[in-house]
Amino acid sequence: DAGVIQSPRHEVTEMGQEVTLRCKPISGHDYLFWYRQTMMRGLELLIYFNNNVPIDDSGMPEDRFSAKMPNASFSTLKIQPSEPRDSAVYFCASTKGEIEAQHFGDGTRLSIL
Amino acid sequence: DQQVKQNSPSLSVQEGRISILNCDYTNSMFDYFLWYKKYPAEGPTFLISISSIKDKNEDGRFTVFLNKSAKHLSLHIVPSQPGDSAVYFCAASSGRDDKIIFGKGTRLHILP
């Protein structure tokens, strides 16, 4: 059974470029979460969806960040324009409503030069 | 302002001994607490949880203790094994369906 799939695994790009991170949740899961991990702030929630609808985006750092979930099997996190301080590991997680059962993908390591 | 605090960035423990990882929280509305384990280049995986109506939950070698009055919880691993070397995240929630707030993590090294 496939887990949460994130792509790309690594992304290196120059400041100012648009970055798109992708996530395919586990089939049948109705919650999807985007997290960011940095040394300074640890693992912080950016936004989460329930049944494809954004529920809480209070963790999104600023307007340069946006997330969409056009259907139950796909979500994107976009940064435009990207800045060096956006460098981090971004995780996607999904669950069928039970908090402890959040399944995480292996993350996207993003480096903005 | 961090609501979930793990004040020890790292911890080293001899194989076979007890590992104790600590976590403090500030939000009195939290009623559900979780521990996640993370290996390098992988996402976190759920380890064990505890509801605020309990003060202890045990699962094999892993036990979580909750002290609500002190707003403190701890994860005990007995006996510690080499495969336990990982980063451990403490997390909390104010409802079973709500979002999780994570701490910064503690890196555990199990020494041979």
mmCIF file with all atom_site columns, C-alpha atoms in Angstrom, chain A residues 9 31 35 37 40-43 45 48 56 58 91 97 99-100 102 104-106, chain B residues 32 34 36 38 41-44 46 89 93 95-100 102-104:
data_model
loop_
_atom_site.group_PDB
_atom_site.id
_atom_site.type_symbol
_atom_site.label_atom_id
_atom_site.label_alt_id
_atom_site.label_comp_id
_atom_site.label_asym_id
_atom_site.label_entity_id
_atom_site.label_seq_id
_atom_site.pdbx_PDB_ins_code
_atom_site.Cartn_x
_atom_site.Cartn_y
_atom_site.Cartn_z
_atom_site.occupancy
_atom_site.B_iso_or_equiv
_atom_site.pdbx_formal_charge
_atom_site.auth_seq_id
_atom_site.auth_comp_id
_atom_site.auth_asym_id
_atom_site.auth_atom_id
_atom_site.pdbx_PDB_model_num
ATOM 1  C CA . ARG A 1 9   ? 12.597 14.916 -3.061 1.00 0.00 ? 9   ARG A CA 1
ATOM 2  C CA . TYR A 1 31  ? -7.215 15.314 5.886  1.00 0.00 ? 31  TYR A CA 1
ATOM 3  C CA . TYR A 1 35  ? 4.495  21.182 7.420  1.00 0.00 ? 35  TYR A CA 1
ATOM 4  C CA . GLN A 1 37  ? 10.896 21.810 9.275  1.00 0.00 ? 37  GLN A CA 1
ATOM 5  C CA . MET A 1 40  ? 15.212 27.316 14.256 1.00 0.00 ? 40  MET A CA 1
ATOM 6  C CA . ARG A 1 41  ? 11.487 26.606 14.363 1.00 0.00 ? 41  ARG A CA 1
ATOM 7  C CA . GLY A 1 42  ? 11.302 22.831 14.305 1.00 0.00 ? 42  GLY A CA 1
ATOM 8  C CA . LEU A 1 43  ? 8.275  21.238 12.671 1.00 0.00 ? 43  LEU A CA 1
ATOM 9  C CA . LEU A 1 45  ? 2.135  23.388 10.472 1.00 0.00 ? 45  LEU A CA 1
ATOM 10 C CA . TYR A 1 48  ? -4.357 21.786 6.427  1.00 0.00 ? 48  TYR A CA 1
ATOM 11 C CA . ASP A 1 56  ? -6.582 26.570 8.747  1.00 0.00 ? 56  ASP A CA 1
ATOM 12 C CA . SER A 1 58  ? -2.710 30.543 9.860  1.00 0.00 ? 58  SER A CA 1
ATOM 13 C CA . PHE A 1 91  ? 6.477  17.576 4.658  1.00 0.00 ? 91  PHE A CA 1
ATOM 14 C CA . GLY A 1 97  ? -9.564 11.989 10.677 1.00 0.00 ? 97  GLY A CA 1
ATOM 15 C CA . ILE A 1 99  ? -4.759 12.684 14.660 1.00 0.00 ? 99  ILE A CA 1
ATOM 16 C CA . GLU A 1 100 ? -2.333 10.000 15.750 1.00 0.00 ? 100 GLU A CA 1
ATOM 17 C CA . GLN A 1 102 ? -1.103 11.116 10.410 1.00 0.00 ? 102 GLN A CA 1
ATOM 18 C CA . PHE A 1 104 ? 3.976  11.661 6.626  1.00 0.00 ? 104 PHE A CA 1
ATOM 19 C CA . GLY A 1 105 ? 5.711  11.645 3.284  1.00 0.00 ? 105 GLY A CA 1
ATOM 20 C CA . ASP A 1 106 ? 9.496  11.608 3.160  1.00 0.00 ? 106 ASP A CA 1
ATOM 21 C CA . TYR B 2 32  ? -4.114 15.045 23.678 1.00 0.00 ? 32  TYR B CA 1
ATOM 22 C CA . LEU B 2 34  ? 1.699  12.476 20.981 1.00 0.00 ? 34  LEU B CA 1
ATOM 23 C CA . TYR B 2 36  ? 6.642  10.965 16.844 1.00 0.00 ? 36  TYR B CA 1
ATOM 24 C CA . LYS B 2 38  ? 11.938 10.547 12.791 1.00 0.00 ? 38  LYS B CA 1
ATOM 25 C CA . ALA B 2 41  ? 15.621 11.508 5.155  1.00 0.00 ? 41  ALA B CA 1
ATOM 26 C CA . GLU B 2 42  ? 12.256 10.117 6.242  1.00 0.00 ? 42  GLU B CA 1
ATOM 27 C CA . GLY B 2 43  ? 9.043  11.657 7.519  1.00 0.00 ? 43  GLY B CA 1
ATOM 28 C CA . PRO B 2 44  ? 8.023  11.436 11.180 1.00 0.00 ? 44  PRO B CA 1
ATOM 29 C CA . PHE B 2 46  ? 3.638  8.097  15.091 1.00 0.00 ? 46  PHE B CA 1
ATOM 30 C CA . PHE B 2 89  ? 9.061  15.054 18.449 1.00 0.00 ? 89  PHE B CA 1
ATOM 31 C CA . SER B 2 93  ? -3.565 18.995 20.330 1.00 0.00 ? 93  SER B CA 1
ATOM 32 C CA . GLY B 2 95  ? -9.069 18.129 20.291 1.00 0.00 ? 95  GLY B CA 1
ATOM 33 C CA . ARG B 2 96  ? -8.981 14.797 18.516 1.00 0.00 ? 96  ARG B CA 1
ATOM 34 C CA . ASP B 2 97  ? -9.842 16.460 15.222 1.00 0.00 ? 97  ASP B CA 1
ATOM 35 C CA . ASP B 2 98  ? -7.681 19.509 15.555 1.00 0.00 ? 98  ASP B CA 1
ATOM 36 C CA . LYS B 2 99  ? -4.241 20.314 14.314 1.00 0.00 ? 99  LYS B CA 1
ATOM 37 C CA . ILE B 2 100 ? -1.094 19.162 16.082 1.00 0.00 ? 100 ILE B CA 1
ATOM 38 C CA . PHE B 2 102 ? 4.991  20.031 17.435 1.00 0.00 ? 102 PHE B CA 1
ATOM 39 C CA . GLY B 2 103 ? 8.061  20.746 19.547 1.00 0.00 ? 103 GLY B CA 1
ATOM 40 C CA . LYS B 2 104 ? 11.471 21.255 17.949 1.00 0.00 ? 104 LYS B CA 1
#
